[in-house]
Amino acid sequence: MVKYTNEQRLQILKIYYRNSESVAATLRALTPIFGRNSRPSRQAVTSLVKRFESTNLLCDAAVPVRLWVGQCVENIAAVETSVANDPNQSIPRRSQELGIAKTTFWRILRVRILLYTYTRSGSLKN
């Protein structure tokens, strides 16, 4: 989809609401402004209107930066002490008690603490 400026988006929305919320009439009204081949598509107009009606914003929402909160120092320390206290406890039970997701728990065990799968005796192998 082509990126439109905020002024262009505002203009598209004004024309849309002025034409009784008709996408076809909006596209006809936008043809002299943008040109036949560079006007917004039907899908672009409908998605712009839906986004505006749901968020009341013209500009794009900022994409949040993903934070790795699961592998923080406190969780790593909690996993280490949990394994040291009871090495025979299962991973699902241990992650449930600590309130950490199982996949995050596995990553902490494998990457941070360097513990791997169970041995035949039932305890974690180092």
Backbone as JSON Lines, residues from 0, in Angstrom:
{"i":0,"aa":"M","n":[0.84,-1.18,0.0],"ca":[0.0,0.0,0.0],"c":[0.89,1.24,0.0]}
{"i":1,"aa":"V","n":[0.46,2.24,-0.72],"ca":[1.2,3.48,-0.81],"c":[1.03,4.24,0.5]}
{"i":2,"aa":"K","n":[2.12,4.84,0.96],"ca":[2.04,5.65,2.18],"c":[1.52,7.03,1.81]}
{"i":3,"aa":"Y","n":[0.47,7.43,2.47],"ca":[-0.1,8.74,2.24],"c":[0.28,9.65,3.4]}
{"i":4,"aa":"T","n":[0.38,10.93,3.11],"ca":[0.66,11.9,4.16],"c":[-0.6,12.07,5.01]}
{"i":5,"aa":"N","n":[-0.43,12.69,6.16],"ca":[-1.59,12.91,7.03],"c":[-2.62,13.83,6.38]}
{"i":6,"aa":"E","n":[-2.14,14.8,5.59],"ca":[-3.07,15.69,4.88],"c":[-3.88,14.92,3.85]}
{"i":7,"aa":"Q","n":[-3.22,14.0,3.13],"ca":[-3.93,13.2,2.14],"c":[-4.94,12.27,2.82]}
{"i":8,"aa":"R","n":[-4.54,11.68,3.94],"ca":[-5.47,10.82,4.68],"c":[-6.68,11.59,5.16]}
{"i":9,"aa":"L","n":[-6.44,12.8,5.67],"ca":[-7.55,13.64,6.13],"c":[-8.47,13.98,4.96]}
{"i":10,"aa":"Q","n":[-7.89,14.28,3.83],"ca":[-8.68,14.61,2.64],"c":[-9.52,13.4,2.21]}
{"i":11,"aa":"I","n":[-8.95,12.21,2.25],"ca":[-9.68,11.0,1.87],"c":[-10.86,10.78,2.84]}
{"i":12,"aa":"L","n":[-10.6,10.95,4.13],"ca":[-11.67,10.76,5.11],"c":[-12.78,11.8,4.97]}
{"i":13,"aa":"K","n":[-12.4,13.06,4.72],"ca":[-13.42,14.1,4.53],"c":[-14.31,13.78,3.34]}
{"i":14,"aa":"I","n":[-13.69,13.38,2.24],"ca":[-14.46,13.05,1.05],"c":[-15.34,11.83,1.31]}
{"i":15,"aa":"Y","n":[-14.83,10.86,2.03],"ca":[-15.61,9.65,2.35],"c":[-16.86,10.01,3.15]}
{"i":16,"aa":"Y","n":[-16.71,10.81,4.19],"ca":[-17.87,11.17,5.0],"c":[-18.79,12.16,4.3]}
{"i":17,"aa":"R","n":[-18.23,13.0,3.41],"ca":[-19.05,13.93,2.65],"c":[-19.92,13.19,1.64]}
{"i":18,"aa":"N","n":[-19.45,12.04,1.15],"ca":[-20.18,11.26,0.15],"c":[-21.0,10.15,0.8]}
{"i":19,"aa":"S","n":[-21.55,10.4,1.95],"ca":[-22.46,9.48,2.65],"c":[-21.83,8.11,2.9]}
{"i":20,"aa":"E","n":[-20.56,8.1,3.21],"ca":[-19.81,6.88,3.55],"c":[-19.87,5.84,2.43]}
{"i":21,"aa":"S","n":[-19.79,6.3,1.21],"ca":[-19.79,5.42,0.05],"c":[-18.37,5.35,-0.5]}
{"i":22,"aa":"V","n":[-17.84,4.14,-0.61],"ca":[-16.47,3.97,-1.1],"c":[-16.41,4.27,-2.59]}
{"i":23,"aa":"A","n":[-17.42,3.84,-3.33],"ca":[-17.42,4.09,-4.77],"c":[-17.47,5.58,-5.08]}
{"i":24,"aa":"A","n":[-18.33,6.32,-4.38],"ca":[-18.41,7.76,-4.6],"c":[-17.12,8.45,-4.16]}
{"i":25,"aa":"T","n":[-16.49,7.93,-3.11],"ca":[-15.22,8.49,-2.66],"c":[-14.15,8.3,-3.72]}
{"i":26,"aa":"L","n":[-14.09,7.11,-4.31],"ca":[-13.09,6.85,-5.35],"c":[-13.31,7.74,-6.56]}
{"i":27,"aa":"R","n":[-14.58,7.96,-6.93],"ca":[-14.86,8.86,-8.06],"c":[-14.43,10.28,-7.74]}
{"i":28,"aa":"A","n":[-14.63,10.72,-6.49],"ca":[-14.26,12.08,-6.11],"c":[-12.74,12.23,-5.97]}
{"i":29,"aa":"L","n":[-12.04,11.14,-5.7],"ca":[-10.59,11.21,-5.54],"c":[-9.84,11.14,-6.88]}
{"i":30,"aa":"T","n":[-10.51,10.71,-7.93],"ca":[-9.85,10.58,-9.23],"c":[-9.28,11.9,-9.74]}
{"i":31,"aa":"P","n":[-10.0,13.03,-9.69],"ca":[-9.4,14.28,-10.17],"c":[-8.24,14.77,-9.29]}
{"i":32,"aa":"I","n":[-8.26,14.41,-8.03],"ca":[-7.22,14.88,-7.12],"c":[-5.93,14.07,-7.27]}
{"i":33,"aa":"F","n":[-6.05,12.75,-7.24],"ca":[-4.87,11.89,-7.27],"c":[-4.53,11.41,-8.68]}
{"i":34,"aa":"G","n":[-5.46,11.46,-9.59],"ca":[-5.25,10.9,-10.91],"c":[-5.81,9.49,-10.95]}
{"i":35,"aa":"R","n":[-6.11,9.03,-12.15],"ca":[-6.77,7.74,-12.28],"c":[-5.91,6.58,-11.82]}
{"i":36,"aa":"N","n":[-4.63,6.62,-12.13],"ca":[-3.76,5.49,-11.83],"c":[-3.09,5.58,-10.46]}
{"i":37,"aa":"S","n":[-3.17,6.72,-9.81],"ca":[-2.49,6.84,-8.52],"c":[-3.45,7.11,-7.36]}
{"i":38,"aa":"R","n":[-4.74,7.0,-7.63],"ca":[-5.69,7.19,-6.53],"c":[-5.64,5.97,-5.62]}
{"i":39,"aa":"P","n":[-6.09,6.13,-4.37],"ca":[-6.08,4.98,-3.46],"c":[-7.05,3.9,-3.92]}
{"i":40,"aa":"S","n":[-6.76,2.69,-3.58],"ca":[-7.63,1.58,-3.96],"c":[-8.82,1.5,-3.02]}
{"i":41,"aa":"R","n":[-9.78,0.67,-3.38],"ca":[-10.95,0.45,-2.53],"c":[-10.52,-0.1,-1.17]}
{"i":42,"aa":"Q","n":[-9.58,-1.03,-1.18],"ca":[-9.1,-1.62,0.06],"c":[-8.37,-0.59,0.92]}
{"i":43,"aa":"A","n":[-7.61,0.31,0.3],"ca":[-6.9,1.33,1.05],"c":[-7.87,2.28,1.74]}
{"i":44,"aa":"V","n":[-8.94,2.65,1.04],"ca":[-9.93,3.56,1.63],"c":[-10.66,2.87,2.78]}
{"i":45,"aa":"T","n":[-11.08,1.63,2.6],"ca":[-11.81,0.94,3.66],"c":[-10.92,0.68,4.87]}
{"i":46,"aa":"S","n":[-9.66,0.32,4.65],"ca":[-8.78,0.09,5.8],"c":[-8.46,1.39,6.53]}
{"i":47,"aa":"L","n":[-8.31,2.49,5.78],"ca":[-8.09,3.79,6.41],"c":[-9.28,4.21,7.27]}
{"i":48,"aa":"V","n":[-10.49,3.99,6.76],"ca":[-11.69,4.35,7.5],"c":[-11.84,3.46,8.74]}
{"i":49,"aa":"K","n":[-11.59,2.16,8.6],"ca":[-11.7,1.26,9.75],"c":[-10.7,1.63,10.83]}
{"i":50,"aa":"R","n":[-9.46,1.92,10.42],"ca":[-8.45,2.29,11.4],"c":[-8.79,3.61,12.08]}
{"i":51,"aa":"F","n":[-9.31,4.56,11.31],"ca":[-9.69,5.85,11.88],"c":[-10.85,5.7,12.85]}
{"i":52,"aa":"E","n":[-11.83,4.88,12.5],"ca":[-12.99,4.7,13.37],"c":[-12.65,3.92,14.63]}
{"i":53,"aa":"S","n":[-11.66,3.05,14.56],"ca":[-11.32,2.27,15.75],"c":[-10.34,2.99,16.67]}
{"i":54,"aa":"T","n":[-9.42,3.78,16.1],"ca":[-8.39,4.43,16.92],"c":[-8.51,5.94,16.99]}
{"i":55,"aa":"N","n":[-9.28,6.55,16.08],"ca":[-9.4,8.01,15.97],"c":[-8.06,8.68,15.69]}
{"i":56,"aa":"L","n":[-7.19,7.99,14.98],"ca":[-5.88,8.52,14.61],"c":[-5.71,8.49,13.11]}
{"i":57,"aa":"L","n":[-5.08,9.52,12.56],"ca":[-4.76,9.52,11.13],"c":[-3.41,8.86,10.86]}
{"i":58,"aa":"C","n":[-2.47,9.08,11.75],"ca":[-1.12,8.58,11.51],"c":[-1.02,7.11,11.92]}
{"i":59,"aa":"D","n":[0.01,6.45,11.43],"ca":[0.24,5.05,11.76],"c":[0.64,4.93,13.22]}
{"i":60,"aa":"A","n":[0.17,3.88,13.85],"ca":[0.54,3.63,15.24],"c":[1.98,3.11,15.27]}
{"i":61,"aa":"A","n":[2.72,3.54,16.26],"ca":[4.11,3.1,16.39],"c":[4.13,1.63,16.77]}
{"i":62,"aa":"V","n":[5.0,0.89,16.12],"ca":[5.14,-0.53,16.41],"c":[5.95,-0.67,17.7]}
{"i":63,"aa":"P","n":[5.41,-1.38,18.68],"ca":[6.15,-1.49,19.94],"c":[7.4,-2.35,19.77]}
{"i":64,"aa":"V","n":[8.41,-2.01,20.52],"ca":[9.66,-2.77,20.49],"c":[9.49,-3.96,21.42]}
{"i":65,"aa":"R","n":[9.87,-5.13,20.94],"ca":[9.69,-6.33,21.74],"c":[10.73,-6.37,22.85]}
{"i":66,"aa":"L","n":[10.25,-6.55,24.06],"ca":[11.13,-6.64,25.21],"c":[11.19,-8.09,25.66]}
{"i":67,"aa":"W","n":[12.36,-8.54,26.03],"ca":[12.54,-9.9,26.53],"c":[12.45,-9.87,28.04]}
{"i":68,"aa":"V","n":[11.26,-9.63,28.55],"ca":[11.07,-9.53,29.99],"c":[11.15,-10.88,30.67]}
{"i":69,"aa":"G","n":[10.94,-11.96,29.92],"ca":[10.96,-13.29,30.53],"c":[12.34,-13.69,30.99]}
{"i":70,"aa":"Q","n":[13.37,-13.28,30.26],"ca":[14.72,-13.69,30.6],"c":[15.45,-12.59,31.37]}
{"i":71,"aa":"C","n":[14.78,-12.03,32.35],"ca":[15.41,-11.0,33.18],"c":[16.24,-11.67,34.27]}
{"i":72,"aa":"V","n":[17.03,-10.9,34.95],"ca":[17.96,-11.41,35.96],"c":[17.19,-12.09,37.1]}
{"i":73,"aa":"E","n":[16.04,-11.54,37.48],"ca":[15.27,-12.13,38.57],"c":[14.76,-13.52,38.2]}
{"i":74,"aa":"N","n":[14.27,-13.69,36.98],"ca":[13.77,-14.99,36.56],"c":[14.9,-16.01,36.44]}
{"i":75,"aa":"I","n":[16.05,-15.57,35.95],"ca":[17.19,-16.49,35.84],"c":[17.61,-16.96,37.23]}
{"i":76,"aa":"A","n":[17.66,-16.04,38.18],"ca":[18.03,-16.41,39.55],"c":[16.98,-17.34,40.15]}
{"i":77,"aa":"A","n":[15.71,-17.08,39.9],"ca":[14.64,-17.93,40.44],"c":[14.72,-19.34,39.86]}
{"i":78,"aa":"V","n":[15.03,-19.45,38.57],"ca":[15.16,-20.76,37.93],"c":[16.37,-21.5,38.52]}
{"i":79,"aa":"E","n":[17.48,-20.8,38.7],"ca":[18.66,-21.44,39.27],"c":[18.4,-21.99,40.66]}
{"i":80,"aa":"T","n":[17.75,-21.2,41.51],"ca":[17.48,-21.67,42.87],"c":[16.45,-22.78,42.88]}
{"i":81,"aa":"S","n":[15.49,-22.73,41.97],"ca":[14.48,-23.78,41.9],"c":[15.11,-25.11,41.49]}
{"i":82,"aa":"V","n":[16.02,-25.08,40.54],"ca":[16.7,-26.3,40.1],"c":[17.62,-26.82,41.2]}
{"i":83,"aa":"A","n":[18.28,-25.91,41.9],"ca":[19.17,-26.34,42.97],"c":[18.39,-26.94,44.14]}
{"i":84,"aa":"N","n":[17.21,-26.42,44.43],"ca":[16.41,-26.93,45.55],"c":[15.8,-28.3,45.25]}
{"i":85,"aa":"D","n":[15.25,-28.48,44.07],"ca":[14.6,-29.75,43.73],"c":[14.86,-30.08,42.27]}
{"i":86,"aa":"P","n":[15.95,-30.82,41.98],"ca":[16.28,-31.12,40.58],"c":[15.34,-32.15,39.94]}
{"i":87,"aa":"N","n":[14.5,-32.83,40.72],"ca":[13.62,-33.87,40.18],"c":[12.24,-33.34,39.77]}
{"i":88,"aa":"Q","n":[11.94,-32.1,40.05],"ca":[10.62,-31.55,39.73],"c":[10.51,-31.32,38.22]}
{"i":89,"aa":"S","n":[9.31,-31.52,37.69],"ca":[9.11,-31.38,36.25],"c":[9.15,-29.91,35.83]}
{"i":90,"aa":"I","n":[9.46,-29.71,34.57],"ca":[9.55,-28.36,34.02],"c":[8.18,-27.67,34.02]}
{"i":91,"aa":"P","n":[7.09,-28.34,33.61],"ca":[5.79,-27.65,33.64],"c":[5.38,-27.23,35.05]}
{"i":92,"aa":"R","n":[5.61,-28.1,36.02],"ca":[5.24,-27.77,37.4],"c":[6.1,-26.62,37.93]}
{"i":93,"aa":"R","n":[7.38,-26.68,37.62],"ca":[8.31,-25.64,38.09],"c":[7.96,-24.28,37.47]}
{"i":94,"aa":"S","n":[7.65,-24.26,36.17],"ca":[7.32,-22.99,35.51],"c":[6.0,-22.44,36.02]}
{"i":95,"aa":"Q","n":[5.07,-23.33,36.36],"ca":[3.79,-22.88,36.9],"c":[3.97,-22.26,38.28]}
{"i":96,"aa":"E","n":[4.81,-22.86,39.1],"ca":[5.06,-22.33,40.44],"c":[5.74,-20.96,40.39]}
{"i":97,"aa":"L","n":[6.65,-20.79,39.44],"ca":[7.38,-19.53,39.34],"c":[6.63,-18.47,38.54]}
{"i":98,"aa":"G","n":[5.59,-18.88,37.81],"ca":[4.83,-17.93,37.01],"c":[5.56,-17.51,35.74]}
{"i":99,"aa":"I","n":[6.35,-18.42,35.2],"ca":[7.1,-18.17,33.97],"c":[6.58,-19.13,32.91]}
{"i":100,"aa":"A","n":[6.47,-18.68,31.68],"ca":[6.02,-19.54,30.59],"c":[6.99,-20.7,30.4]}
{"i":101,"aa":"K","n":[6.44,-21.84,29.96],"ca":[7.29,-23.04,29.8],"c":[8.4,-22.82,28.8]}
{"i":102,"aa":"T","n":[8.08,-22.16,27.68],"ca":[9.12,-21.95,26.67],"c":[10.21,-21.02,27.18]}
{"i":103,"aa":"T","n":[9.82,-20.0,27.93],"ca":[10.82,-19.11,28.52],"c":[11.65,-19.87,29.54]}
{"i":104,"aa":"F","n":[11.01,-20.73,30.29],"ca":[11.73,-21.54,31.28],"c":[12.76,-22.43,30.6]}
{"i":105,"aa":"W","n":[12.35,-23.07,29.5],"ca":[13.27,-23.92,28.74],"c":[14.44,-23.11,28.2]}
{"i":106,"aa":"R","n":[14.15,-21.93,27.67],"ca":[15.24,-21.1,27.13],"c":[16.23,-20.71,28.22]}
{"i":107,"aa":"I","n":[15.71,-20.36,29.39],"ca":[16.61,-20.0,30.49],"c":[17.48,-21.2,30.86]}
{"i":108,"aa":"L","n":[16.86,-22.38,30.93],"ca":[17.62,-23.58,31.27],"c":[18.7,-23.89,30.24]}
{"i":109,"aa":"R","n":[18.35,-23.85,28.98],"ca":[19.28,-24.25,27.93],"c":[20.33,-23.2,27.6]}
{"i":110,"aa":"V","n":[19.9,-21.94,27.51],"ca":[20.81,-20.9,27.04],"c":[21.56,-20.22,28.18]}
{"i":111,"aa":"R","n":[20.85,-19.88,29.23],"ca":[21.47,-19.11,30.3],"c":[22.16,-19.98,31.34]}
{"i":112,"aa":"I","n":[21.52,-21.07,31.76],"ca":[22.07,-21.9,32.84],"c":[22.82,-23.09,32.28]}
{"i":113,"aa":"L","n":[22.61,-23.41,31.01],"ca":[23.28,-24.52,30.32],"c":[22.91,-25.88,30.91]}
{"i":114,"aa":"L","n":[21.65,-26.07,31.24],"ca":[21.13,-27.37,31.65],"c":[20.3,-27.91,30.51]}
{"i":115,"aa":"Y","n":[20.34,-29.24,30.35],"ca":[19.65,-29.84,29.21],"c":[18.62,-30.86,29.69]}
{"i":116,"aa":"T","n":[18.4,-31.89,28.94],"ca":[17.3,-32.83,29.18],"c":[17.53,-33.69,30.42]}
{"i":117,"aa":"Y","n":[16.49,-34.44,30.75],"ca":[16.55,-35.34,31.89],"c":[17.47,-36.52,31.6]}
{"i":118,"aa":"T","n":[18.12,-37.02,32.65],"ca":[18.91,-38.24,32.53],"c":[18.03,-39.4,32.96]}
{"i":119,"aa":"R","n":[18.55,-40.6,32.94],"ca":[17.75,-41.77,33.32],"c":[17.41,-41.76,34.8]}
{"i":120,"aa":"S","n":[18.21,-41.14,35.63],"ca":[17.92,-41.09,37.06],"c":[16.8,-40.13,37.38]}
{"i":121,"aa":"G","n":[16.4,-39.27,36.43],"ca":[15.27,-38.39,36.65],"c":[15.68,-36.97,37.0]}
{"i":122,"aa":"S","n":[16.94,-36.69,37.2],"ca":[17.35,-35.32,37.51],"c":[17.87,-34.64,36.26]}
{"i":123,"aa":"L","n":[18.0,-33.34,36.32],"ca":[18.5,-32.59,35.17],"c":[19.96,-32.87,34.94]}
{"i":124,"aa":"K","n":[20.34,-33.03,33.69],"ca":[21.72,-33.3,33.3],"c":[22.44,-31.98,33.12]}
{"i":125,"aa":"N","n":[23.62,-31.87,33.64],"ca":[24.4,-30.65,33.52],"c":[25.45,-30.78,32.45]}
